[in-house]
mmCIF file of C-alpha atoms in Angstrom:
data_model
loop_
_atom_site.group_PDB
_atom_site.id
_atom_site.type_symbol
_atom_site.label_atom_id
_atom_site.label_comp_id
_atom_site.label_asym_id
_atom_site.label_seq_id
_atom_site.Cartn_x
_atom_site.Cartn_y
_atom_site.Cartn_z
ATOM 1 C CA UNK P 1 -9.164 33.079 5.396
ATOM 2 C CA UNK P 2 -9.174 29.620 3.881
ATOM 3 C CA UNK P 3 -6.396 27.188 4.687
ATOM 4 C CA UNK P 4 -5.003 24.248 2.689
ATOM 5 C CA UNK P 5 -7.403 24.280 -0.268
ATOM 6 C CA UNK P 6 -6.732 21.381 -2.623
ATOM 7 C CA UNK P 7 -8.269 20.269 -5.875
ATOM 8 C CA UNK P 8 -9.219 16.823 -7.043
ATOM 9 C CA UNK P 9 -8.415 15.250 -10.397
ATOM 10 C CA UNK P 10 -11.119 13.067 -11.922
ATOM 11 C CA UNK P 11 -10.065 9.596 -12.984
ATOM 12 C CA UNK P 12 -11.415 7.961 -16.115
ATOM 13 C CA UNK P 13 -14.389 5.762 -15.248
ATOM 14 C CA UNK P 14 -16.397 3.098 -16.984
ATOM 15 C CA UNK P 15 -19.836 4.560 -16.398
ATOM 16 C CA UNK P 16 -22.200 3.672 -13.608
ATOM 17 C CA UNK P 17 -20.742 0.225 -12.885
ATOM 18 C CA UNK P 18 -17.354 1.717 -12.027
ATOM 19 C CA UNK P 19 -18.916 4.555 -10.078
ATOM 20 C CA UNK P 20 -20.938 2.287 -7.789
ATOM 21 C CA UNK P 21 -17.981 -0.067 -7.402
ATOM 22 C CA UNK P 22 -15.909 2.823 -6.124
ATOM 23 C CA UNK P 23 -18.465 4.397 -3.754
ATOM 24 C CA UNK P 24 -16.133 3.699 -0.839
ATOM 25 C CA UNK P 25 -13.699 6.262 -2.257
ATOM 26 C CA UNK P 26 -16.154 9.111 -1.717
ATOM 27 C CA UNK P 27 -16.391 8.919 2.091
ATOM 28 C CA UNK P 28 -12.605 9.147 2.585
ATOM 29 C CA UNK P 29 -12.568 11.979 0.029
ATOM 30 C CA UNK P 30 -14.965 14.033 2.128
ATOM 31 C CA UNK P 31 -13.092 13.123 5.315
ATOM 32 C CA UNK P 32 -9.941 14.417 3.673
ATOM 33 C CA UNK P 33 -11.726 17.581 2.603
ATOM 34 C CA UNK P 34 -13.019 17.964 6.166
ATOM 35 C CA UNK P 35 -9.445 17.985 7.397
ATOM 36 C CA UNK P 36 -7.767 20.013 4.672
ATOM 37 C CA UNK P 37 -10.331 22.718 3.915
ATOM 38 C CA UNK P 38 -11.203 24.968 6.798
ATOM 39 C CA UNK P 39 -11.449 28.610 7.715
ATOM 40 C CA UNK P 40 -10.018 30.391 10.672
ATOM 41 C CA UNK P 41 -12.438 31.877 13.202
ATOM 42 C CA UNK P 42 -10.796 33.360 16.254
ATOM 43 C CA UNK P 43 -7.816 31.015 16.018
ATOM 44 C CA UNK P 44 -9.999 27.885 15.621
ATOM 45 C CA UNK P 45 -10.413 26.121 12.317
ATOM 46 C CA UNK P 46 -13.980 25.412 11.219
ATOM 47 C CA UNK P 47 -14.955 23.122 8.339
ATOM 48 C CA UNK P 48 -16.493 24.799 5.308
ATOM 49 C CA UNK P 49 -18.952 23.538 2.721
ATOM 50 C CA UNK P 50 -17.711 21.431 -0.151
ATOM 51 C CA UNK P 51 -18.297 22.935 -3.607
ATOM 52 C CA UNK P 52 -18.607 20.086 -6.070
ATOM 53 C CA UNK P 53 -20.309 19.038 -9.265
ATOM 54 C CA UNK P 54 -20.232 16.495 -12.053
ATOM 55 C CA UNK P 55 -16.624 15.399 -11.430
ATOM 56 C CA UNK P 56 -15.816 12.235 -13.317
ATOM 57 C CA UNK P 57 -18.684 12.717 -15.776
ATOM 58 C CA UNK P 58 -18.668 13.865 -19.375
ATOM 59 C CA UNK P 59 -15.434 12.760 -21.006
ATOM 60 C CA UNK P 60 -14.769 10.406 -18.086
ATOM 61 C CA UNK P 61 -18.058 8.517 -18.562
ATOM 62 C CA UNK P 62 -19.583 8.824 -15.088
ATOM 63 C CA UNK P 63 -23.302 9.208 -14.456
ATOM 64 C CA UNK P 64 -24.030 12.683 -13.017
ATOM 65 C CA UNK P 65 -27.217 11.466 -11.297
ATOM 66 C CA UNK P 66 -25.284 8.814 -9.425
ATOM 67 C CA UNK P 67 -22.327 11.122 -8.740
ATOM 68 C CA UNK P 68 -24.686 13.665 -7.174
ATOM 69 C CA UNK P 69 -26.259 10.995 -4.964
ATOM 70 C CA UNK P 70 -22.918 9.621 -3.820
ATOM 71 C CA UNK P 71 -21.723 13.090 -2.906
ATOM 72 C CA UNK P 72 -25.031 13.863 -1.158
ATOM 73 C CA UNK P 73 -24.543 10.663 0.842
ATOM 74 C CA UNK P 74 -20.941 11.455 1.760
ATOM 75 C CA UNK P 75 -21.437 15.061 2.857
ATOM 76 C CA UNK P 76 -23.637 14.423 5.924
ATOM 77 C CA UNK P 77 -21.479 11.479 6.950
ATOM 78 C CA UNK P 78 -18.619 13.927 7.389
ATOM 79 C CA UNK P 79 -20.806 16.702 8.814
ATOM 80 C CA UNK P 80 -20.349 18.891 5.732
ATOM 81 C CA UNK P 81 -22.639 21.189 3.841
ATOM 82 C CA UNK P 82 -22.403 20.753 0.095
ATOM 83 C CA UNK P 83 -23.005 22.999 -2.905
ATOM 84 C CA UNK P 84 -23.561 20.919 -6.031
ATOM 85 C CA UNK P 85 -23.049 22.694 -9.347
ATOM 86 C CA UNK P 86 -24.636 21.301 -12.519
ATOM 87 C CA UNK P 87 -22.906 23.846 -14.751
ATOM 88 C CA UNK P 88 -26.046 25.229 -16.351
ATOM 89 C CA UNK P 89 -27.826 21.903 -16.895
ATOM 90 C CA UNK P 90 -31.280 22.885 -15.624
ATOM 91 C CA UNK P 91 -32.803 19.453 -16.249
ATOM 92 C CA UNK P 92 -30.062 17.767 -14.202
ATOM 93 C CA UNK P 93 -30.442 20.407 -11.475
ATOM 94 C CA UNK P 94 -34.198 19.829 -11.273
ATOM 95 C CA UNK P 95 -33.872 16.044 -11.354
ATOM 96 C CA UNK P 96 -31.273 16.005 -8.580
ATOM 97 C CA UNK P 97 -33.301 18.428 -6.486
ATOM 98 C CA UNK P 98 -36.452 16.329 -6.957
ATOM 99 C CA UNK P 99 -34.611 13.202 -5.779
ATOM 100 C CA UNK P 100 -33.002 15.043 -2.867
ATOM 101 C CA UNK P 101 -36.412 16.383 -1.785
ATOM 102 C CA UNK P 102 -38.008 12.938 -2.108
ATOM 103 C CA UNK P 103 -35.275 11.332 0.002
ATOM 104 C CA UNK P 104 -35.369 14.050 2.633
ATOM 105 C CA UNK P 105 -39.178 14.165 2.898
ATOM 106 C CA UNK P 106 -39.231 10.404 3.409
ATOM 107 C CA UNK P 107 -36.353 10.350 5.937
ATOM 108 C CA UNK P 108 -34.310 7.951 3.817
ATOM 109 C CA UNK P 109 -31.033 7.136 5.539
ATOM 110 C CA UNK P 110 -27.665 7.003 3.834
ATOM 111 C CA UNK P 111 -27.506 3.297 4.734
ATOM 112 C CA UNK P 112 -30.862 2.545 3.090
ATOM 113 C CA UNK P 113 -29.918 4.493 -0.024
ATOM 114 C CA UNK P 114 -26.578 2.682 -0.226
ATOM 115 C CA UNK P 115 -28.398 -0.643 0.059
ATOM 116 C CA UNK P 116 -30.666 0.348 -2.840
ATOM 117 C CA UNK P 117 -27.684 1.481 -4.931
ATOM 118 C CA UNK P 118 -25.889 -1.824 -4.422
ATOM 119 C CA UNK P 119 -29.071 -3.627 -5.466
ATOM 120 C CA UNK P 120 -29.201 -1.525 -8.613
ATOM 121 C CA UNK P 121 -25.555 -2.349 -9.283
ATOM 122 C CA UNK P 122 -26.343 -6.084 -9.024
ATOM 123 C CA UNK P 123 -29.154 -5.698 -11.524
ATOM 124 C CA UNK P 124 -26.885 -3.792 -13.907
ATOM 125 C CA UNK P 125 -24.245 -6.516 -13.704
ATOM 126 C CA UNK P 126 -26.696 -9.347 -14.349
ATOM 127 C CA UNK P 127 -28.581 -7.550 -17.150
ATOM 128 C CA UNK P 128 -25.518 -6.143 -18.933
ATOM 129 C CA UNK P 129 -26.255 -6.058 -22.657
ATOM 130 C CA UNK P 130 -29.566 -7.910 -22.250
ATOM 131 C CA UNK P 131 -31.949 -5.028 -21.711
ATOM 132 C CA UNK P 132 -31.984 -1.304 -21.089
ATOM 133 C CA UNK P 133 -31.874 -0.701 -17.322
ATOM 134 C CA UNK P 134 -34.508 1.289 -15.489
ATOM 135 C CA UNK P 135 -33.254 4.855 -14.889
ATOM 136 C CA UNK P 136 -31.516 5.112 -11.511
ATOM 137 C CA UNK P 137 -33.807 7.631 -9.834
ATOM 138 C CA UNK P 138 -36.924 5.786 -11.005
ATOM 139 C CA UNK P 139 -35.482 2.539 -9.587
ATOM 140 C CA UNK P 140 -34.730 4.230 -6.239
ATOM 141 C CA UNK P 141 -38.245 5.652 -5.943
ATOM 142 C CA UNK P 142 -39.820 2.297 -6.849
ATOM 143 C CA UNK P 143 -37.707 0.466 -4.264
ATOM 144 C CA UNK P 144 -38.567 2.983 -1.567
ATOM 145 C CA UNK P 145 -42.281 2.835 -2.380
ATOM 146 C CA UNK P 146 -42.138 -0.942 -1.940
ATOM 147 C CA UNK P 147 -40.285 -0.536 1.384
ATOM 148 C CA UNK P 148 -42.786 2.088 2.588
ATOM 149 C CA UNK P 149 -45.756 -0.101 1.647
ATOM 150 C CA UNK P 150 -44.288 -3.055 3.585
ATOM 151 C CA UNK P 151 -43.780 -0.842 6.632
ATOM 152 C CA UNK P 152 -47.454 0.079 6.826
ATOM 153 C CA UNK P 153 -48.950 -3.407 6.387
#
C-alpha cells in the first residue's frame, strides 16, 4: 500500500526564463517526493517512481520540453524512476524521447546538461526581443556536438 501521497500545485510561470531560474526548486521537490511517497514491503518503506508530466505548462506558460528535462535531471539525483506523461501529445512524447536517448547514448551528466541550460538561459536573457531563439533541444545538441568534437582533438 502507498503511504503519504501528496499532490503538487503548479504556480504561474513566465515561460522558459522563469522555469530555468527556478531549476533549484525541482531537486528539493523530488527529495520531498522521495520521503513522502513510498510503499510498504515487509515493514520497510521503499521509494516508488514519480508520475509526472507537463506541470506548469499550458495556462501557466511553462515550456514542456524544458520541464521534461528538468524532471529527468532531478529524478536520478534522488534515485527515483520517473514516468513522464505527455497527455496524448505524440510529437512532444517523441521529441522528449529523442532527447533522452541522445543524452543517455552520449553519457551526458546532469551537471553538464545543467551547465548547457544555464548557458541557454544567458542567451535568452541577452537576446530578449531581438531575435527568435534557437529551439532548446537543438541548442543542447549543438553544444554537446561542440563539446564532443573538442574532446577528440
